[in-house]
Every structure is written in C-alpha cells, then in structure tokens.
Amino acid sequence: MPPLLDNPAAAQSYLWAIILLPLGGALVNGLFGRRLGRGNVGLIGLAMAGGAFLLSCIAFAWVAGGTNLHFVGDWWFRVVDPSGRAPISVPWGLLVDRLSGTLLLIVTGVGFLIHLYSVGYMSHEDDAGYARFFTYLNLFIAAMLTLVMGDNLVLTFVGWEGVGLASYLLIGFWYTKEENAAAGRKAFVTNRIGDFGFLLGLFAIFSIFGTSDFGQLSARALSLQPDWVLTSGVFAGWTMRGALTFATLGLFVGAAGKSAQIPLYVWLPDAMAGPTPVSALIHAATMVTAGVYLVARTNFLFVLAPTSMAVVTIVGACTALLAAVIAFAQYDLKRVLAYSTVSQLGIMFIGVGSGAYAAGVYHLMTHAFFKACLFLGAGSVMHAMHDDLDIRNMGGLWKKMPSTAKTFLVGTLAITGIVPLSGFFSKDAILAGALFSHNAAWPAVGKIAYVIGTVAAAGTSFYMMRAFALAFVGAPRTRTAEHAHESDWTMTLPLWVLAFLSVVALVLGLPAWLVGHHYAELFQQFTNPVFGRAYKVLGIEEHSAIWPYAVAWVVALVPGWLSWQMYAGSMRGFPDRFVAAFPGFFRLVADKFRIDELYEFILLRPVRKVSQGLFLAVDRFTIEGIFVNGVPKAVYAVGDVLRGWQNGNLQRYATVIAVGAAFILWAVLAAGGY
Amino acid sequence: MPSGQDIAALLPFLLLVLGALVLMLSEVFLRSGGRGYQSGLTIAFAAAAALAVPFAPQQVLFGGQAVSDGFAGFVTMVVCAGLALSALLGRGWLETRNMERGEYYALALFGASGMVLLGMATDLLLAFIAIEVMSLAVYSLAAYPRRGQRPPEAAFKYFILGSFASAILLYGSALYYGATGSTLLSAMRGGGGALLAAGLSLILVGLAFKVAAVPFHAWTPDVYEGAPTPATAFMAAGVKAAAFAFLTRGVLAMVAGTPFAVGNELGGVLGLLAVLTMVVGNLFALPQRNVKRMLAYSSIAQAGYLLVGVIAASRPESRAQGTSAVLVYLAAYAVTVIGAFSVLAVMEKREPTPDAGSADAWDVSRFAGLASRRPWLAFAMAIFMLSLAGVPPTAGFVAKLSVFQAAAGAKAWGLVVVGVLTSIMGVYYYLRVVVAMYMQPAEMEEPAAAPPTVAIAIAVAALLVVVVGFSPEPLTAWARAALLRM
C-alpha cells in the first residue's frame, strides 16, 4: 500500500499537491502554451485536472472513513503587536472534512469532465487562444480548490478572489467583442461589492475572535453565550449576537455577490458571454456555489445570529422567485439556464439559511451535476446551431442530436424535481427543512420561504419544460436546425456521465419513510460531523411528514405538463395569446424587470456624475494640476535652488557637510541647555 | 595572546582577510590569462566566512572593543551575501570589458572584512579602523576602471569627502574620550555634559555621511554614478549594512547609558535626519531619468526608512522590534539593490569607457520594450523595482512593513506618516522603469545577453526577494533570534 492510502499524515502532506497540480498546469500552459502545440496543451490541462481529481478521491476516502485531513501550515503572515503577541496570524493550512471533501470531489470531478469537453468544444480556437483557455481553466480549478480547502477565512478569501479573477478572464475570453469585455467587467465590479462585504465580515471576525481558523472559530463559537458583551476591539459594548450578526451579514454580502443573489445577481446572466464550458463549470456548477459553501462552512457563526439566518433565507427565497419569473420570458437558451441557476442558488440559500445545511449542500451537489449537464448540452446545441442560441430558431433537435437531447431531458427532469431524479429529493429536503425550521428572530420566515420556494419550483418546472420542448421537440424551424448534427465523443461523454450522476445522486437523499432509517438521508448522515452541533443549537429535529413530498411532486408535474401542452402539445398558441393579452407585463418580464436599468438610474448614473465631478476636482485639478504638473515644477524649482549644491563641486559638498554638522551641534547643545 | 575561542569568534573576519591576500597573490603567480577562478575563489571565501558565523562563539573580543554576537553574525551574513552576489556580477561585467584583475576581488574582500569588523565593533577606535579599512577599499573600487574621467573623479570626491567625514568622526571620538575617559561605547554610562553631547553629535555626523543621510548625502549620486556598476552594487549593499549596524549599536548604547536629555536631543536630530532623508531622497529621485542616478537617490531614501527603524530601536517600548526591523531591512535592501544594479549592468551602454556616453548610458529609455525582448530580465527588474517601492509580495514590502510597524510601536506616528507618503512618491519613479519595460515600444538596439554569472546573480536575487516576500517568517525569526544573542 502506498503511504498515501495507509497513513493520514502522509495523505495530509499531499493536500497542497491537489492545488499545485492545476496551478502548475496553468503556469506551464500560460508561459509555454503557445509553443507546446494544442495537443500537449490539452493533455497538460486534462492531466492536471485528472491528477487533482485522483488525489481528491484519496482525500475523500480518508474523510469518508471518518478521518479529517488537516494540513497544519507554516505562517503565511502575522501581525505582531508591540508586546510581541501575534493578534493576527494566518497559516498556509488546508482542511478536508466531510463538507470540503464533498466540494473537492465536485470541483475536481466536474472540472475534469469539463476539461475533457473543452478539448472538443474549443477546437475552433487558434493555438494561442487554446492555450489561454486551458491556462485560465486550470487557474480556476486551483483557486477554487484553495477556496474550498483553506482552513481559515483568509485563505478562503484568497481562493475567492482567485476564482473571481479566473471568472473575469473567462467571461471576457473573447475580449475583442466589446459586449463580452463589458460582461467581464460587470461581473468583476459586482463581485467587488460583495468582496467588500466579505472583507468587513472577515475583519469583524478577527476583531471578535482574533483568529480566522475554522477549527478554532467553531470551538470558540460553540462555547460562548450570545448575550455576552464584548469588552475590547471594534465591537466593544456590543453583545456577541450583535457583533456576530454584523460579521455574518458581511459574509453573506460576499456570498450574495459570488452566488448571484438579490441585489447582486445581475452579473450572472451577462456572464453567459463566456465560452459554454466556462458557463457550465464556473457559472453553474462550482464558483457560484461558493457563497452557499461559505455560509455552510461558517454555520457555527450563523446559528448564533438568527437575524442573519432570516436574511439569508428570505433573500434566497426572493431571488429564487424573481429569477424563475424572469426565466419565463427568455428565448436565449443559455440565459434561461442562467436565470435558472440564480433561482436554484436562491433555493440553496433557503436551505443553508434555515438550518437545513446538509440539504443545501446536497442540492449544491445535485445541481452541479444536472446544471453542468444542461449547460454542456446547450453548448453542444450551440455548436450544432452555429452559435445561434435562440430557442425559437430550433425545434426537432431530438432526432438530429440524440445524445444531447436525451441527456438534456434527464437534466430537465432532474432540475424540475420529477421523481425519481435527484433534484426532487434535494429540493424537497430544502423546502421541507425550511417549513419545519424555527428562527428565533423571525419565526415565520421558514414558512414564508417554503411558500415562495414552492412557487419558484413550480415556475422552474414550467420554464425548463418550455425550453426543452421548444428546442428539441416538433419540427425544425430553421435551416440550421434542420442541418444540425451531433457533437464529438469528447463532448457527449461528459454529458452522459453528468446525466448518469444526476440520476444516481438520488441515493444520497432518500427519505426515511421510503427506505427505512438505515439508508435514509445518507448525505445528511454523512455530513453530521460538520453540521451536527449547529442542528443542536438550532433545535432541529427530524421530521417524518410525507405530505410535503406529495406537494412537491404535484408542483413539479403539473406545471411541467402544462408547459409541455402549451409548447409541444394541444394547447399550442396559448402562450402567444397570453402575450398578446398582457403585452406590457410580458415586456417587463422579458426585460428582466428592468433591474439593470433601475441600477443604471439609481446607482450608476449618480456614481458617474459624482465620479465626473471628482475626476475634474481630484484628477484634473489636484492630481494632474498640482501633483503631476505642479509637483515636478515645484521639484524642478527646488532642484534649481538645490542644484547649486548638487553640482559636483567638491568644496560646495564639504561646505554642506560642515554646515550640517554645525547645525546638529548647535541643536543638541542649545536644546540640551548646555 | 588570543585564545582559540577568540580566533573562532573572529574567523569570519579572518577568512575574508585571508581571501583578500590569496586573491592578491593569485595575480602574482598567474601564468595564463585565465582569471575565471578568481571570482569563484572570492565567492568561496565569502561562503566560508558565512559558514563560520554559526560556529563563532558569543564572545567579547579585544578587551571589550568588539563582540561576536548574533547581531554581528547577521550583519556578517548580509555582507557575505552581498560580496558573493557582487562578485558574480563583477565577473561578468569585468570580463566583457576586459578589465578582470585579481585586485578587484582582493579590494572587495578587504572592504568586506572592514564591514564585518564594523558590525562587531563596540569601541569608537576599532570602529574607526574598521570604517577606514572598508572605505579605503571602496574608494579604490570606485576608481577601479581608471580609464575615462568618471571613475577617478567619483573616487576622488568620495575619498576627499570621506576623509572629511572621518575627521569629524575622529574629532567626535576625541571629545567622547575627553568626556568619558574611554573609547568604549559602554563608557557612556559614566559621562555626561556638553562634551559628551558634542562628541556624540559629531560621531553621528560621521556615520550619517557613511549611510548617506541628508544633508550628508551629496556625494552619493556622483559616486554611485561614476563608480563601475558592480562596485556601486557592493557599496550600496555592504557599506550601508555595516554603517547602519554600528549606528544601531551606538544608539542602543546611548539610550542605555546617557543622561536622558542628551539622548532625547540626539533622538530629535535623528528624527529630523530621517524625515529630511526620506523627503529629499525621494524628491530628487522623482525627476531622474538616469536609472543609475535614480537608484543612488533611492539608496538615500532607503537610508531614511532605515533611520526610522533606528529611531524605533532607540525607544524602550519598541527596542527589539526596531532593531530586528533594521536587520530585516538591511538584508532585504542588500539583495534587492544588487539585483537591480545587476540588471542595470546588463542594460548599460557598453562603451570602452563608461563615461563616453555619459548620462544616456543608463537612460530609462534603454529599458523600453524590454519585456518583449528579454521577458525574464524585465520580470526580474520589475521584481526589484516593486521590492524597492515596497509592494507585496516582495522582500521590500516585508522590510518596510516591519520598520513602520516598529515605528508605530514606538508611537512615532509622524515618522510613519512621512514614511508612507514618501514611499508612495517612490512608487512613481520605480514604476517608471516598469512602465518603460512593459508598456513602451522598443527603441534601442537589442540588449546584449546577460553573461551567465550575472544571470545567476539576478536569478538568485530575484528568487530571494520573492521567497522572502511570500514567506518572511524565516528571515524575521532569524533577525529576532540574532537580538537574543546580543
């Protein structure tokens, strides 16, 4: 047996390799990619992602066996105060427990499949672009793994920024098109707003606890009383609950930015400008779920701040509904999927906000499978349709692209939550968890979220079936659709794998009344070591109600059936009549409630005005006028005076020295009173 | 008769002197024209001296005139590293100009031995001898190429002004002796009054000249520019380290011993010098387009930041922090500045005489477009510039952070504010080089390839700068440990 499998200490010491492999791949491809040739570039990218996946499997095996892997790192940096204590010290430590281990497998596993898919998908790029793409993709994997595995918030933040960078680079991958570059900027700036919240939360946590290490934080958080009053630090005079509410709300602002929640969700739909594998990996399966992960990771802090949990829940619910409604009126296949991602992330936040942590992360996992499958399917369609993504121009692709169509159907059914696919169990677990949760700050929030979430789920079922029916069923509506053809095996293989995973992931979330206690809620049982104490704090008990499942089933089936009838069956024509009857409302929805325009009006325009003013006052006048032009002038003027001294003349230099010495003598003696 | 212990404690110094003698003799017995081994020999002696440091017992030497402690060991290491790197640089630079001779390395080794001795000195007389050993060697190094007008002029200026400063230092020492009856630094405990205050002031002036603090800096730009680039690099790294080491020791002895008033006044003067040095050094560097001269002014500015560290070391509440900050700064600056001068040495115009093209031999426009033609060289230069500017993740950032942190610990907020503001000013002229390399089209002819030894020096320096930037803990821990054995 290699020591890696034999000895947890050895396995721990290999944790960094999981990050360094893709990072190395990014370095090699970034520096030499152009000269290596595309075959080697793809091979390096794939091999690094695959290697990371294998090592992750080993790490996961340890975690599944009950041993957490914790690499205790050396100090990265520390801030030492005058007394020699280090109030802030940040190590290079990595932690793989059952939560991060799960994420690890998702990131490297789905990541590997998408690398494979990209080999085919990006084949139209020139060599430089191809190398650039795999560089960014590997960089993303490395950053995401840092985010997931970091054993402290600072390292998580490093990864957080890293994935933001990779996402920015990849959204604007075809940066020569202005709108793509603009989409990249929009994502970056919106995320910066969120990051500001993250930093506030991070600093607040440092101030409260003096550490950002997850292990220490959880130990201290669970031993403290929420009513304690802090005596020192920034929050002196606050109660623990108040300070933690501030800190966790800060973290949630960060999470809302990264995971596209109200009000920061606007960047994600535009992010679809990036290559489709990127949309699948970063903007559906992994990066956008980082916010959910962050809330789940810091569960021990959130459970002490019920107000924050209520905010998380209600923001998640509202986002889920809003995005689902907008998705009704979109015709761009990737945009439909993007809004559905926003909506599903909202559902996940309902879960982690109402204390159903395992359910939230379970949905994160199933969503990663089926949403990646759907996006890659959309990419495959995009290839076949020569980059046309308007579902009105498709139709009849079922016969032309059997693999894509079948896997897309699996994904659709899974996200809709039709029994027996995985989405049903994960989504239902969240909604049921919200329904039976108790929030001390706002007791009704769980029930409200349940109702809103159920409506959003009904909407999901409708628009997903609409998209599927319009794209794949019926007769081809354009010549391109008629001549569409199936994609290469490197693209269809990941589709089938992901579709398969979307189905089998259900075994992790079967309810007790169906399979008995031993096999029930396997994922819940699996993550109990991470979340168990939080459940105890929240007083969450197991429920065994069956009726929520029945409701969920109806909610999934009826709108889906209606949608099918309207877009592929006997009720065809109804949508057009509906649009004709309420044109104003439809336009409003199709324009995404004009939220972008609203932001433009209330935020961007004033900001632009102010910055224009500041530009004139600060940049033109102060910086350019005084510093850039004024300072050199002043310096040159001073220089002219001083040049008399700095003229290479030896006697002059000696005089300066003598005068200086005399001045010092005088200063010391006179001021000293001698 | 020195005991075996004494010799072991002096071993680093003795090895450097021995090396100098061997190198001088090597020129006598030289048969063929091959001089390639001379730089190797120099590096070997530097390495041997550095290796001897951990084995040197902590010991008071020469009846209290010197001490081999952790502080001295740290300074020795920095000097040896500077010597080895500048020998690598010197090899490539001299060889391509057909000027390689054993004297060059012998002088460098003599200079280094003076520096090491200065790091150990706890007595004004010994310190004076050490300063002279160091300075005479460095004057000669500045004049080394002999051809052309610039090197001799630079060396002559340096020599005259240096002698002037030495005289002031010596006069201060005489007054000190008059006040205390001894030349030992520890004798301050016994004395007081105007005589001691005057003596200490003049000693401070002499040292301020050596560290190039404003207004005793005027020689620096002319000398740095005129001296051959490898010698400039050695000067910037080594002389600064040794002089600051003795200055710190003196200040520590002063606050431990003198009547409070004198220490206070001298502390005020030090603060004034620090502010002047930071402001003037940066202001003068700002309009410089000549990179070599810019680096000279930058070295003045860096002396200002080091003085901030020395001031922090003089306050009881931040003594340890300030002293270790000075050490960290010296190490970081030495490596960075040698790296920067090494790149400059590759880039400078290679006329038969360095002065033929005068100022435009080092004009910033020579760096234009370097990133596309020599990406690694440009990358290394960018690292050095960012380190000098104090941008993370580089050694320069670590150094600046620890100095300012120490000053904040001493509640010297004014110094911190001036330091940070002038550092921002510094970013402007350091980045000018980076901007030229990365954002401007190439104008000049293709730069010649770096000789392999110079490339090694650049790579090692860049690597050290980045490694310390990412993981400063070993260096700072070492500096703290050095203080414990002091």
PDB file of C-alpha atoms in Angstrom, chain B residues 9 53-60 67-78 116 119-120 245 249 323-324 327 475 477-486:
ATOM      1  CA  ALA B   9      34.892  34.276  17.060  1.00  0.00           C
ATOM      2  CA  VAL B  53      29.231  32.515  11.501  1.00  0.00           C
ATOM      3  CA  PRO B  54      27.111  29.851  13.200  1.00  0.00           C
ATOM      4  CA  PHE B  55      30.237  28.380  14.755  1.00  0.00           C
ATOM      5  CA  ALA B  56      31.526  31.670  16.126  1.00  0.00           C
ATOM      6  CA  PRO B  57      31.099  31.611  19.909  1.00  0.00           C
ATOM      7  CA  GLN B  58      29.390  34.553  21.517  1.00  0.00           C
ATOM      8  CA  GLN B  59      32.360  36.360  22.862  1.00  0.00           C
ATOM      9  CA  VAL B  60      33.726  39.710  23.937  1.00  0.00           C
ATOM     10  CA  VAL B  67      31.848  41.466  20.325  1.00  0.00           C
ATOM     11  CA  SER B  68      30.822  38.490  18.261  1.00  0.00           C
ATOM     12  CA  ASP B  69      27.111  38.223  18.873  1.00  0.00           C
ATOM     13  CA  GLY B  70      24.001  37.367  16.910  1.00  0.00           C
ATOM     14  CA  PHE B  71      23.715  40.929  15.638  1.00  0.00           C
ATOM     15  CA  ALA B  72      27.250  40.863  14.260  1.00  0.00           C
ATOM     16  CA  GLY B  73      26.559  37.435  12.792  1.00  0.00           C
ATOM     17  CA  PHE B  74      23.538  38.722  10.943  1.00  0.00           C
ATOM     18  CA  VAL B  75      25.474  41.665   9.536  1.00  0.00           C
ATOM     19  CA  THR B  76      28.300  39.322   8.503  1.00  0.00           C
ATOM     20  CA  MET B  77      25.828  37.151   6.637  1.00  0.00           C
ATOM     21  CA  VAL B  78      24.380  40.128   4.800  1.00  0.00           C
ATOM     22  CA  VAL B 116      32.334  42.648   9.146  1.00  0.00           C
ATOM     23  CA  GLY B 119      29.461  45.057  12.574  1.00  0.00           C
ATOM     24  CA  MET B 120      31.318  43.645  15.564  1.00  0.00           C
ATOM     25  CA  ALA B 245      24.908  48.193  12.113  1.00  0.00           C
ATOM     26  CA  ARG B 249      24.745  49.643  18.191  1.00  0.00           C
ATOM     27  CA  THR B 323      16.423  46.568  15.935  1.00  0.00           C
ATOM     28  CA  SER B 324      15.157  43.469  14.183  1.00  0.00           C
ATOM     29  CA  LEU B 327      18.295  43.975  10.293  1.00  0.00           C
ATOM     30  CA  LEU B 475      14.049  35.995   7.930  1.00  0.00           C
ATOM     31  CA  ALA B 477      12.616  34.966  13.050  1.00  0.00           C
ATOM     32  CA  TRP B 478      16.331  34.931  12.311  1.00  0.00           C
ATOM     33  CA  ALA B 479      16.573  38.676  12.974  1.00  0.00           C
ATOM     34  CA  ARG B 480      14.708  38.262  16.248  1.00  0.00           C
ATOM     35  CA  ALA B 481      16.945  35.363  17.217  1.00  0.00           C
ATOM     36  CA  ALA B 482      20.003  37.494  16.427  1.00  0.00           C
ATOM     37  CA  LEU B 483      18.840  40.007  19.022  1.00  0.00           C
ATOM     38  CA  LEU B 484      18.502  37.381  21.678  1.00  0.00           C
ATOM     39  CA  ARG B 485      22.210  36.705  21.410  1.00  0.00           C
ATOM     40  CA  MET B 486      23.228  40.339  21.751  1.00  0.00           C
TER      41      MET B 486
END
